[in-house]
PDB file of C-alpha atoms in Angstrom:
ATOM      1  CA  MET A   1     137.824  54.731 -46.900  1.00  0.00           C
ATOM      2  CA  THR A   2     134.274  55.954 -46.283  1.00  0.00           C
ATOM      3  CA  LEU A   3     131.199  53.785 -46.145  1.00  0.00           C
ATOM      4  CA  ALA A   4     130.101  55.136 -49.531  1.00  0.00           C
ATOM      5  CA  ASP A   5     133.394  54.028 -51.067  1.00  0.00           C
ATOM      6  CA  GLN A   6     132.749  50.502 -49.858  1.00  0.00           C
ATOM      7  CA  GLU A   7     129.333  50.276 -51.510  1.00  0.00           C
ATOM      8  CA  VAL A   8     128.966  47.942 -54.445  1.00  0.00           C
ATOM      9  CA  GLY A   9     129.665  49.732 -57.702  1.00  0.00           C
ATOM     10  CA  ALA A  10     131.646  52.574 -56.137  1.00  0.00           C
ATOM     11  CA  PRO A  11     134.734  53.444 -58.235  1.00  0.00           C
ATOM     12  CA  GLN A  12     137.989  52.097 -56.847  1.00  0.00           C
ATOM     13  CA  PRO A  13     141.436  53.646 -57.424  1.00  0.00           C
ATOM     14  CA  GLU A  14     143.354  51.946 -60.202  1.00  0.00           C
ATOM     15  CA  VAL A  15     146.355  49.981 -58.993  1.00  0.00           C
ATOM     16  CA  GLU A  16     149.298  50.235 -61.383  1.00  0.00           C
ATOM     17  CA  GLN A  17     150.779  46.915 -62.431  1.00  0.00           C
ATOM     18  CA  PRO A  18     154.478  46.511 -61.622  1.00  0.00           C
ATOM     19  CA  LEU A  19     156.808  46.809 -64.570  1.00  0.00           C
ATOM     20  CA  VAL A  20     158.726  43.668 -63.576  1.00  0.00           C
ATOM     21  CA  ARG A  21     157.412  40.797 -61.494  1.00  0.00           C
ATOM     22  CA  THR A  22     158.895  37.389 -60.777  1.00  0.00           C
ATOM     23  CA  VAL A  23     157.064  34.542 -59.057  1.00  0.00           C
ATOM     24  CA  GLY A  24     159.241  31.708 -57.751  1.00  0.00           C
ATOM     25  CA  ALA A  25     161.671  32.169 -60.649  1.00  0.00           C
ATOM     26  CA  CYS A  26     164.359  29.475 -60.850  1.00  0.00           C
ATOM     27  CA  ARG A  27     167.246  28.878 -63.223  1.00  0.00           C
ATOM     28  CA  TYR A  28     169.119  25.625 -62.695  1.00  0.00           C
ATOM     29  CA  TYR A  29     172.080  24.229 -64.639  1.00  0.00           C
ATOM     30  CA  GLN A  30     173.346  20.683 -64.862  1.00  0.00           C
ATOM     31  CA  VAL A  31     177.114  20.645 -64.288  1.00  0.00           C
ATOM     32  CA  GLY A  32     178.494  17.138 -64.353  1.00  0.00           C
ATOM     33  CA  GLY A  33     176.359  15.148 -61.978  1.00  0.00           C
ATOM     34  CA  SER A  34     175.260  18.088 -59.851  1.00  0.00           C
ATOM     35  CA  VAL A  35     172.750  20.914 -60.152  1.00  0.00           C
ATOM     36  CA  VAL A  36     173.790  24.561 -59.890  1.00  0.00           C
ATOM     37  CA  ARG A  37     170.963  26.740 -58.568  1.00  0.00           C
ATOM     38  CA  ALA A  38     171.950  30.054 -60.189  1.00  0.00           C
ATOM     39  CA  VAL A  39     168.555  31.602 -59.386  1.00  0.00           C
ATOM     40  CA  ASP A  40     166.490  29.841 -56.757  1.00  0.00           C
ATOM     41  CA  GLN A  41     162.865  30.725 -55.951  1.00  0.00           C
ATOM     42  CA  VAL A  42     163.138  34.484 -56.520  1.00  0.00           C
ATOM     43  CA  THR A  43     159.965  36.527 -56.075  1.00  0.00           C
ATOM     44  CA  PHE A  44     159.958  40.329 -56.272  1.00  0.00           C
ATOM     45  CA  GLU A  45     158.220  43.287 -57.903  1.00  0.00           C
ATOM     46  CA  MET A  46     159.633  46.424 -59.491  1.00  0.00           C
ATOM     47  CA  PRO A  47     157.370  49.435 -60.135  1.00  0.00           C
ATOM     48  CA  HIS A  48     157.668  51.928 -62.977  1.00  0.00           C
ATOM     49  CA  GLY A  49     160.163  54.790 -62.791  1.00  0.00           C
ATOM     50  CA  LYS A  50     162.456  53.366 -60.097  1.00  0.00           C
ATOM     51  CA  LEU A  51     166.138  52.497 -59.821  1.00  0.00           C
ATOM     52  CA  PHE A  52     166.703  49.129 -58.128  1.00  0.00           C
ATOM     53  CA  ALA A  53     170.129  47.815 -57.160  1.00  0.00           C
ATOM     54  CA  LEU A  54     170.863  44.100 -57.091  1.00  0.00           C
ATOM     55  CA  ARG A  55     173.911  43.545 -54.928  1.00  0.00           C
ATOM     56  CA  GLY A  56     175.986  40.444 -54.307  1.00  0.00           C
ATOM     57  CA  ARG A  57     179.315  38.734 -54.796  1.00  0.00           C
ATOM     58  CA  SER A  58     180.462  37.223 -58.073  1.00  0.00           C
ATOM     59  CA  GLY A  59     178.579  33.989 -58.689  1.00  0.00           C
ATOM     60  CA  SER A  60     175.639  34.947 -56.492  1.00  0.00           C
ATOM     61  CA  GLY A  61     173.177  34.860 -59.410  1.00  0.00           C
ATOM     62  CA  LYS A  62     172.847  38.570 -60.245  1.00  0.00           C
ATOM     63  CA  THR A  63     173.642  38.269 -63.953  1.00  0.00           C
ATOM     64  CA  THR A  64     171.442  35.197 -64.370  1.00  0.00           C
ATOM     65  CA  LEU A  65     168.496  37.047 -62.858  1.00  0.00           C
ATOM     66  CA  LEU A  66     169.117  40.031 -65.148  1.00  0.00           C
ATOM     67  CA  ASN A  67     169.142  37.670 -68.124  1.00  0.00           C
ATOM     68  CA  LEU A  68     165.766  36.257 -67.056  1.00  0.00           C
ATOM     69  CA  VAL A  69     164.219  39.715 -66.624  1.00  0.00           C
ATOM     70  CA  GLY A  70     165.674  40.859 -69.967  1.00  0.00           C
ATOM     71  CA  GLY A  71     164.350  37.868 -71.897  1.00  0.00           C
ATOM     72  CA  LEU A  72     167.868  36.656 -72.718  1.00  0.00           C
ATOM     73  CA  ASP A  73     167.232  33.394 -70.868  1.00  0.00           C
ATOM     74  CA  ARG A  74     164.167  31.458 -69.776  1.00  0.00           C
ATOM     75  CA  PRO A  75     163.478  30.225 -66.242  1.00  0.00           C
ATOM     76  CA  THR A  76     163.702  26.531 -65.475  1.00  0.00           C
ATOM     77  CA  SER A  77     160.534  26.973 -63.407  1.00  0.00           C
ATOM     78  CA  GLY A  78     158.499  29.840 -62.040  1.00  0.00           C
ATOM     79  CA  GLN A  79     157.401  32.959 -63.927  1.00  0.00           C
ATOM     80  CA  VAL A  80     158.941  36.245 -65.046  1.00  0.00           C
ATOM     81  CA  PHE A  81     156.547  39.008 -66.102  1.00  0.00           C
ATOM     82  CA  PHE A  82     157.346  42.213 -67.935  1.00  0.00           C
ATOM     83  CA  ASP A  83     154.422  44.633 -67.908  1.00  0.00           C
ATOM     84  CA  ASP A  84     152.143  41.654 -67.170  1.00  0.00           C
ATOM     85  CA  ASN A  85     153.528  39.621 -70.129  1.00  0.00           C
ATOM     86  CA  ASP A  86     154.794  36.167 -69.158  1.00  0.00           C
ATOM     87  CA  LEU A  87     158.218  36.011 -70.827  1.00  0.00           C
ATOM     88  CA  ARG A  88     158.336  32.231 -70.611  1.00  0.00           C
ATOM     89  CA  LYS A  89     155.334  31.973 -72.942  1.00  0.00           C
ATOM     90  CA  MET A  90     156.589  34.486 -75.514  1.00  0.00           C
ATOM     91  CA  SER A  91     158.035  33.351 -78.837  1.00  0.00           C
ATOM     92  CA  ASP A  92     161.599  34.209 -79.820  1.00  0.00           C
ATOM     93  CA  ARG A  93     160.258  36.803 -82.271  1.00  0.00           C
ATOM     94  CA  ARG A  94     158.200  38.568 -79.618  1.00  0.00           C
ATOM     95  CA  LEU A  95     161.144  38.514 -77.200  1.00  0.00           C
ATOM     96  CA  THR A  96     163.313  40.087 -79.900  1.00  0.00           C
ATOM     97  CA  LEU A  97     160.757  42.871 -80.402  1.00  0.00           C
ATOM     98  CA  LEU A  98     160.535  43.362 -76.660  1.00  0.00           C
ATOM     99  CA  ARG A  99     164.301  43.736 -76.294  1.00  0.00           C
ATOM    100  CA  ARG A 100     164.527  45.993 -79.346  1.00  0.00           C
ATOM    101  CA  HIS A 101     161.812  48.471 -78.375  1.00  0.00           C
ATOM    102  CA  ARG A 102     161.232  48.314 -74.632  1.00  0.00           C
ATOM    103  CA  LEU A 103     164.520  47.239 -73.033  1.00  0.00           C
ATOM    104  CA  GLY A 104     167.980  48.783 -72.914  1.00  0.00           C
ATOM    105  CA  PHE A 105     171.139  46.918 -71.925  1.00  0.00           C
ATOM    106  CA  ILE A 106     174.398  48.241 -70.468  1.00  0.00           C
ATOM    107  CA  PHE A 107     177.354  45.936 -69.958  1.00  0.00           C
ATOM    108  CA  GLN A 108     180.508  46.122 -67.894  1.00  0.00           C
ATOM    109  CA  THR A 109     182.758  46.019 -70.974  1.00  0.00           C
ATOM    110  CA  PHE A 110     180.942  48.832 -72.902  1.00  0.00           C
ATOM    111  CA  ALA A 111     180.557  46.653 -76.072  1.00  0.00           C
ATOM    112  CA  LEU A 112     180.998  49.544 -78.523  1.00  0.00           C
ATOM    113  CA  LEU A 113     181.819  49.014 -82.204  1.00  0.00           C
ATOM    114  CA  PRO A 114     185.390  50.329 -82.506  1.00  0.00           C
ATOM    115  CA  VAL A 115     185.145  51.352 -86.185  1.00  0.00           C
ATOM    116  CA  LEU A 116     182.205  53.666 -85.460  1.00  0.00           C
ATOM    117  CA  SER A 117     182.195  57.072 -83.821  1.00  0.00           C
ATOM    118  CA  ALA A 118     180.246  57.807 -80.650  1.00  0.00           C
ATOM    119  CA  TYR A 119     177.450  59.263 -82.787  1.00  0.00           C
ATOM    120  CA  GLU A 120     177.353  56.220 -85.097  1.00  0.00           C
ATOM    121  CA  ASN A 121     177.326  53.738 -82.185  1.00  0.00           C
ATOM    122  CA  VAL A 122     174.197  55.405 -80.821  1.00  0.00           C
ATOM    123  CA  GLU A 123     172.540  56.041 -84.183  1.00  0.00           C
ATOM    124  CA  LEU A 124     172.938  52.398 -85.232  1.00  0.00           C
ATOM    125  CA  THR A 125     170.502  51.311 -82.521  1.00  0.00           C
ATOM    126  CA  LEU A 126     167.834  53.567 -83.976  1.00  0.00           C
ATOM    127  CA  ARG A 127     168.540  52.303 -87.507  1.00  0.00           C
ATOM    128  CA  ILE A 128     167.932  48.732 -86.353  1.00  0.00           C
ATOM    129  CA  ALA A 129     164.667  49.822 -84.733  1.00  0.00           C
ATOM    130  CA  GLY A 130     163.477  51.292 -88.025  1.00  0.00           C
ATOM    131  CA  VAL A 131     163.526  54.970 -87.011  1.00  0.00           C
ATOM    132  CA  GLY A 132     163.605  57.534 -89.852  1.00  0.00           C
ATOM    133  CA  ALA A 133     166.706  59.588 -90.660  1.00  0.00           C
ATOM    134  CA  ARG A 134     165.587  62.908 -89.156  1.00  0.00           C
ATOM    135  CA  ARG A 135     164.306  61.331 -85.951  1.00  0.00           C
ATOM    136  CA  ARG A 136     167.508  59.304 -85.685  1.00  0.00           C
ATOM    137  CA  ARG A 137     169.631  62.436 -85.928  1.00  0.00           C
ATOM    138  CA  ASP A 138     167.556  64.411 -83.434  1.00  0.00           C
ATOM    139  CA  ARG A 139     167.372  61.624 -80.861  1.00  0.00           C
ATOM    140  CA  THR A 140     171.059  60.720 -81.191  1.00  0.00           C
ATOM    141  CA  ASN A 141     172.081  64.322 -80.585  1.00  0.00           C
ATOM    142  CA  GLU A 142     169.612  64.523 -77.693  1.00  0.00           C
ATOM    143  CA  VAL A 143     170.956  61.508 -75.794  1.00  0.00           C
ATOM    144  CA  LEU A 144     174.602  62.409 -76.452  1.00  0.00           C
ATOM    145  CA  SER A 145     173.842  65.803 -74.951  1.00  0.00           C
ATOM    146  CA  LEU A 146     172.094  64.137 -72.008  1.00  0.00           C
ATOM    147  CA  VAL A 147     175.230  62.125 -71.161  1.00  0.00           C
ATOM    148  CA  GLY A 148     177.502  65.132 -71.741  1.00  0.00           C
ATOM    149  CA  LEU A 149     179.181  63.938 -74.950  1.00  0.00           C
ATOM    150  CA  GLU A 150     177.703  66.207 -77.607  1.00  0.00           C
ATOM    151  CA  ARG A 151     181.189  67.593 -78.261  1.00  0.00           C
ATOM    152  CA  ARG A 152     182.790  64.151 -78.505  1.00  0.00           C
ATOM    153  CA  ALA A 153     180.321  62.730 -81.023  1.00  0.00           C
ATOM    154  CA  ARG A 154     182.892  62.446 -83.839  1.00  0.00           C
ATOM    155  CA  HIS A 155     185.419  60.481 -81.770  1.00  0.00           C
ATOM    156  CA  ARG A 156     185.770  56.722 -82.057  1.00  0.00           C
ATOM    157  CA  SER A 157     185.805  54.534 -78.957  1.00  0.00           C
ATOM    158  CA  PHE A 158     189.606  54.219 -78.754  1.00  0.00           C
ATOM    159  CA  GLU A 159     189.793  58.016 -78.609  1.00  0.00           C
ATOM    160  CA  LEU A 160     187.537  58.153 -75.542  1.00  0.00           C
ATOM    161  CA  SER A 161     188.275  57.495 -71.887  1.00  0.00           C
ATOM    162  CA  GLY A 162     186.647  54.575 -70.070  1.00  0.00           C
ATOM    163  CA  GLY A 163     184.061  56.861 -68.514  1.00  0.00           C
ATOM    164  CA  GLU A 164     183.266  58.433 -71.869  1.00  0.00           C
ATOM    165  CA  GLN A 165     182.900  55.009 -73.490  1.00  0.00           C
ATOM    166  CA  GLN A 166     180.431  54.000 -70.799  1.00  0.00           C
ATOM    167  CA  ARG A 167     178.517  57.231 -71.417  1.00  0.00           C
ATOM    168  CA  VAL A 168     178.245  56.297 -75.100  1.00  0.00           C
ATOM    169  CA  ALA A 169     176.953  52.864 -74.058  1.00  0.00           C
ATOM    170  CA  ILE A 170     174.362  54.557 -71.833  1.00  0.00           C
ATOM    171  CA  ALA A 171     173.277  56.892 -74.640  1.00  0.00           C
ATOM    172  CA  ARG A 172     172.934  53.908 -76.955  1.00  0.00           C
ATOM    173  CA  ALA A 173     170.851  52.001 -74.394  1.00  0.00           C
ATOM    174  CA  ILE A 174     168.356  54.829 -73.822  1.00  0.00           C
ATOM    175  CA  ALA A 175     168.121  56.026 -77.446  1.00  0.00           C
ATOM    176  CA  ASN A 176     164.896  54.070 -78.060  1.00  0.00           C
ATOM    177  CA  ARG A 177     163.348  55.393 -74.825  1.00  0.00           C
ATOM    178  CA  PRO A 178     163.051  51.920 -73.264  1.00  0.00           C
ATOM    179  CA  ASP A 179     160.787  51.222 -70.324  1.00  0.00           C
ATOM    180  CA  LEU A 180     163.531  49.329 -68.494  1.00  0.00           C
ATOM    181  CA  LEU A 181     167.296  49.750 -68.453  1.00  0.00           C
ATOM    182  CA  ILE A 182     169.223  46.620 -67.410  1.00  0.00           C
ATOM    183  CA  ALA A 183     172.810  47.249 -66.301  1.00  0.00           C
ATOM    184  CA  ASP A 184     175.241  44.491 -65.337  1.00  0.00           C
ATOM    185  CA  GLU A 185     178.132  45.895 -63.248  1.00  0.00           C
ATOM    186  CA  PRO A 186     178.105  49.160 -65.254  1.00  0.00           C
ATOM    187  CA  THR A 187     180.905  50.695 -63.147  1.00  0.00           C
ATOM    188  CA  GLY A 188     183.041  47.579 -62.813  1.00  0.00           C
ATOM    189  CA  GLU A 189     185.677  48.765 -65.326  1.00  0.00           C
ATOM    190  CA  LEU A 190     185.809  52.327 -63.981  1.00  0.00           C
ATOM    191  CA  ASP A 191     187.736  53.996 -61.168  1.00  0.00           C
ATOM    192  CA  SER A 192     185.761  54.969 -58.064  1.00  0.00           C
ATOM    193  CA  VAL A 193     185.279  58.649 -58.936  1.00  0.00           C
ATOM    194  CA  THR A 194     184.207  57.947 -62.541  1.00  0.00           C
ATOM    195  CA  GLY A 195     181.899  55.223 -61.254  1.00  0.00           C
ATOM    196  CA  LEU A 196     180.163  57.685 -58.967  1.00  0.00           C
ATOM    197  CA  GLU A 197     179.867  60.126 -61.852  1.00  0.00           C
ATOM    198  CA  ILE A 198     178.152  57.433 -63.930  1.00  0.00           C
ATOM    199  CA  MET A 199     175.798  56.637 -61.041  1.00  0.00           C
ATOM    200  CA  LEU A 200     174.771  60.279 -60.808  1.00  0.00           C
ATOM    201  CA  LEU A 201     174.020  60.109 -64.524  1.00  0.00           C
ATOM    202  CA  PHE A 202     171.868  56.994 -64.008  1.00  0.00           C
ATOM    203  CA  ARG A 203     169.970  58.742 -61.230  1.00  0.00           C
ATOM    204  CA  ASN A 204     169.329  61.714 -63.503  1.00  0.00           C
ATOM    205  CA  ILE A 205     168.141  59.486 -66.367  1.00  0.00           C
ATOM    206  CA  VAL A 206     165.652  57.700 -64.107  1.00  0.00           C
ATOM    207  CA  ASP A 207     164.345  60.981 -62.694  1.00  0.00           C
ATOM    208  CA  GLU A 208     164.279  63.008 -65.920  1.00  0.00           C
ATOM    209  CA  GLU A 209     163.521  60.393 -68.599  1.00  0.00           C
ATOM    210  CA  GLY A 210     161.163  58.287 -66.472  1.00  0.00           C
ATOM    211  CA  ILE A 211     163.074  55.110 -67.355  1.00  0.00           C
ATOM    212  CA  SER A 212     163.185  52.283 -64.817  1.00  0.00           C
ATOM    213  CA  MET A 213     166.541  50.689 -64.087  1.00  0.00           C
ATOM    214  CA  LEU A 214     167.621  47.350 -62.642  1.00  0.00           C
ATOM    215  CA  MET A 215     171.350  47.324 -61.899  1.00  0.00           C
ATOM    216  CA  ALA A 216     173.638  44.566 -60.654  1.00  0.00           C
ATOM    217  CA  THR A 217     176.661  45.636 -58.624  1.00  0.00           C
ATOM    218  CA  HIS A 218     179.041  44.380 -55.969  1.00  0.00           C
ATOM    219  CA  ASP A 219     179.761  47.882 -54.619  1.00  0.00           C
ATOM    220  CA  PRO A 220     177.670  48.755 -51.520  1.00  0.00           C
ATOM    221  CA  ALA A 221     178.308  52.491 -52.023  1.00  0.00           C
ATOM    222  CA  LEU A 222     176.272  52.511 -55.233  1.00  0.00           C
ATOM    223  CA  SER A 223     173.138  51.492 -53.330  1.00  0.00           C
ATOM    224  CA  GLN A 224     172.946  55.079 -52.090  1.00  0.00           C
ATOM    225  CA  PHE A 225     171.748  56.090 -55.548  1.00  0.00           C
ATOM    226  CA  ALA A 226     169.015  53.429 -55.709  1.00  0.00           C
ATOM    227  CA  ASP A 227     165.383  53.630 -54.634  1.00  0.00           C
ATOM    228  CA  ASP A 228     165.650  50.114 -53.234  1.00  0.00           C
ATOM    229  CA  THR A 229     168.315  47.423 -52.882  1.00  0.00           C
ATOM    230  CA  PHE A 230     168.096  43.646 -52.953  1.00  0.00           C
ATOM    231  CA  LEU A 231     170.806  41.173 -51.991  1.00  0.00           C
ATOM    232  CA  MET A 232     171.673  38.011 -53.923  1.00  0.00           C
ATOM    233  CA  GLU A 233     173.447  35.076 -52.300  1.00  0.00           C
ATOM    234  CA  ASP A 234     173.627  31.527 -53.686  1.00  0.00           C
ATOM    235  CA  GLY A 235     170.755  32.277 -56.067  1.00  0.00           C
ATOM    236  CA  ARG A 236     168.413  33.521 -53.331  1.00  0.00           C
ATOM    237  CA  MET A 237     167.180  37.095 -53.055  1.00  0.00           C
ATOM    238  CA  SER A 238     166.570  39.076 -49.882  1.00  0.00           C
ATOM    239  CA  HIS A 239     165.668  42.677 -49.224  1.00  0.00           C
ATOM    240  CA  ALA A 240     168.479  44.912 -47.944  1.00  0.00           C
ATOM    241  CA  GLU A 241     167.536  46.380 -44.581  1.00  0.00           C
ATOM    242  CA  GLY A 242     168.887  49.442 -42.789  1.00  0.00           C
ATOM    243  CA  PRO A 243     170.999  52.398 -43.943  1.00  0.00           C
ATOM    244  CA  LEU A 244     174.531  51.994 -45.239  1.00  0.00           C
ATOM    245  CA  ASP A 245     177.465  53.714 -43.586  1.00  0.00           C
ATOM    246  CA  PHE A 246     178.297  56.027 -46.485  1.00  0.00           C
ATOM    247  CA  ASP A 247     178.150  59.796 -46.738  1.00  0.00           C
ATOM    248  CA  LEU A 248     176.614  60.453 -50.170  1.00  0.00           C
ATOM    249  CA  PRO A 249     177.232  64.240 -50.184  1.00  0.00           C
ATOM    250  CA  ASP A 250     180.908  63.615 -49.425  1.00  0.00           C
ATOM    251  CA  LEU A 251     181.131  61.100 -52.274  1.00  0.00           C
ATOM    252  CA  VAL A 252     179.447  63.473 -54.706  1.00  0.00           C
ATOM    253  CA  GLN A 253     181.818  66.310 -53.811  1.00  0.00           C
ATOM    254  CA  ARG A 254     184.771  64.183 -54.917  1.00  0.00           C
ATOM    255  CA  ILE A 255     183.508  63.989 -58.486  1.00  0.00           C
ATOM    256  CA  GLU A 256     185.189  66.335 -60.965  1.00  0.00           C
ATOM    257  CA  PHE A 257     183.476  66.686 -64.304  1.00  0.00           C
ATOM    258  CA  ALA A 258     185.553  67.262 -67.414  1.00  0.00           C
ATOM    259  CA  ASP A 259     185.819  70.805 -68.741  1.00  0.00           C
ATOM    260  CA  ASP A 260     183.634  71.114 -71.833  1.00  0.00           C
ATOM    261  CA  THR A 261     186.037  73.643 -73.347  1.00  0.00           C
ATOM    262  CA  GLN A 262     188.587  70.942 -74.099  1.00  0.00           C
ATOM    263  CA  HIS A 263     186.273  69.331 -76.624  1.00  0.00           C
ATOM    264  CA  GLY A 264     185.422  70.340 -80.150  1.00  0.00           C
ATOM    265  CA  PRO A 265     182.224  72.014 -81.329  1.00  0.00           C
ATOM    266  CA  ALA A 266     178.897  70.200 -81.417  1.00  0.00           C
ATOM    267  CA  LEU A 267     177.809  68.482 -84.634  1.00  0.00           C
ATOM    268  CA  THR A 268     176.011  70.505 -87.267  1.00  0.00           C
ATOM    269  CA  GLU A 269     173.048  69.053 -89.138  1.00  0.00           C
ATOM    270  CA  GLU A 270     175.255  68.088 -92.104  1.00  0.00           C
ATOM    271  CA  GLU A 271     177.936  66.514 -89.893  1.00  0.00           C
ATOM    272  CA  ALA A 272     175.327  64.590 -87.934  1.00  0.00           C
ATOM    273  CA  THR A 273     174.657  62.372 -90.976  1.00  0.00           C
ATOM    274  CA  PRO A 274     177.576  59.922 -90.874  1.00  0.00           C
ATOM    275  CA  GLU A 275     179.051  58.113 -93.822  1.00  0.00           C
ATOM    276  CA  PRO A 276     178.106  54.440 -93.742  1.00  0.00           C
ATOM    277  CA  ILE A 277     180.922  52.237 -92.475  1.00  0.00           C
ATOM    278  CA  SER A 278     181.058  48.564 -93.286  1.00  0.00           C
ATOM    279  CA  ALA A 279     183.620  46.084 -92.036  1.00  0.00           C
ATOM    280  CA  ALA A 280     182.922  44.003 -95.140  1.00  0.00           C
ATOM    281  CA  GLY A 281     183.907  46.831 -97.452  1.00  0.00           C
ATOM    282  CA  ASP A 282     180.473  47.576 -98.870  1.00  0.00           C
ATOM    283  CA  SER A 283     180.307  50.588-101.128  1.00  0.00           C
ATOM    284  CA  PRO A 284     178.351  53.584 -99.800  1.00  0.00           C
ATOM    285  CA  ALA A 285     176.306  53.424-102.971  1.00  0.00           C
ATOM    286  CA  ASN A 286     174.851  50.117-101.766  1.00  0.00           C
ATOM    287  CA  ILE A 287     173.648  51.616 -98.514  1.00  0.00           C
ATOM    288  CA  SER A 288     170.403  53.518 -98.151  1.00  0.00           C
ATOM    289  CA  ALA A 289     170.490  56.990 -96.614  1.00  0.00           C
ATOM    290  CA  ASP A 290     167.623  56.022 -94.329  1.00  0.00           C
ATOM    291  CA  GLY A 291     168.726  52.567 -93.269  1.00  0.00           C
ATOM    292  CA  PRO A 292     170.899  49.528 -93.864  1.00  0.00           C
ATOM    293  CA  ALA A 293     171.964  48.061 -97.203  1.00  0.00           C
ATOM    294  CA  VAL A 294     169.196  48.068 -99.770  1.00  0.00           C
ATOM    295  CA  ASP A 295     169.508  44.323-100.274  1.00  0.00           C
ATOM    296  CA  GLU A 296     168.815  43.850 -96.557  1.00  0.00           C
ATOM    297  CA  PRO A 297     165.344  45.368 -95.995  1.00  0.00           C
ATOM    298  CA  ARG A 298     164.693  46.655 -92.513  1.00  0.00           C
ATOM    299  CA  ALA A 299     161.693  45.531 -90.521  1.00  0.00           C
ATOM    300  CA  PRO A 300     159.919  48.669 -89.260  1.00  0.00           C
ATOM    301  CA  MET A 301     158.852  49.009 -85.647  1.00  0.00           C
ATOM    302  CA  PRO A 302     155.240  47.780 -85.445  1.00  0.00           C
ATOM    303  CA  PRO A 303     152.645  50.281 -84.160  1.00  0.00           C
ATOM    304  CA  PRO A 304     150.599  49.213 -81.110  1.00  0.00           C
ATOM    305  CA  GLU A 305     147.526  48.412 -83.179  1.00  0.00           C
ATOM    306  CA  ALA A 306     149.409  46.321 -85.764  1.00  0.00           C
ATOM    307  CA  ASP A 307     149.479  43.154 -83.652  1.00  0.00           C
ATOM    308  CA  GLU A 308     147.393  42.558 -80.576  1.00  0.00           C
ATOM    309  CA  HIS A 309     150.039  40.125 -79.343  1.00  0.00           C
ATOM    310  CA  SER A 310     152.939  42.524 -79.816  1.00  0.00           C
ATOM    311  CA  PRO A 311     154.873  43.405 -76.640  1.00  0.00           C
ATOM    312  CA  TRP A 312     155.185  47.019 -77.826  1.00  0.00           C
ATOM    313  CA  ARG A 313     153.119  49.438 -75.769  1.00  0.00           C
ATOM    314  CA  PRO A 314     153.200  53.205 -75.337  1.00  0.00           C
ATOM    315  CA  ARG A 315     155.276  54.580 -72.492  1.00  0.00           C
ATOM    316  CA  ARG A 316     153.342  55.365 -69.313  1.00  0.00           C
TER     317      ARG A 316
END
């Protein structure tokens, strides 16, 4: 820095706020007469556009920390910030809006709706967010293509392999273009080769879509795909130091992608508009073409200027 830069009034470079920041975050539970310290004095920062791995054994506190960052739970003490918003001070309504529009969640067990096709599982997320019919169709086709399932869009979950089901779950999670993707053991139900294939997909999503990702895993090999790795043990977090003894190119060479020719043709514009399916047996006549049942009005996604306290902000 030159002397002129140090003068009073000289412009200083803007420092980007971290996307996620925790300060002494704790989550304690009372079990019988004892206290379980699931998360204990965790402080860390996560910048925009990075893939962070959170590694540790079962019961080390990984899932609890993800729940705190995702606004699914509140800290007993300490602070958790998302884009400089203190989650502990946010109302349930604001947390719901935050999760709906700025966060994406991927679970170990896929959590797909079995009566819906791959297309409908993804499109439903956009319906809930209040996205119009044309935008829903375009974005659903876009993310299914991104995860390599554009030719499997008509298949229901029981007709898909475990890896394909997880790809649908990933497409569903990124459909709303969230700022942060939270994944809890996303490869835990998959074989090693399929798990590596999914990790390559995550790496591509972070690099191409600009989405940040915080992933919990117990597999040290998956840290090779991350920008940084943290270790969890007994609720405490530490930074992983030193390289791991894994040959990433060798692991990648073992992955065999499915031949696209075995799948059917991609959806046409007419086919991409699914018939409404209701477990309660609602008639299609009672369901709007642009949203849920007409007697259940949908709350549209608020624009940034609609509420100065809204957690919704444009992507950076």
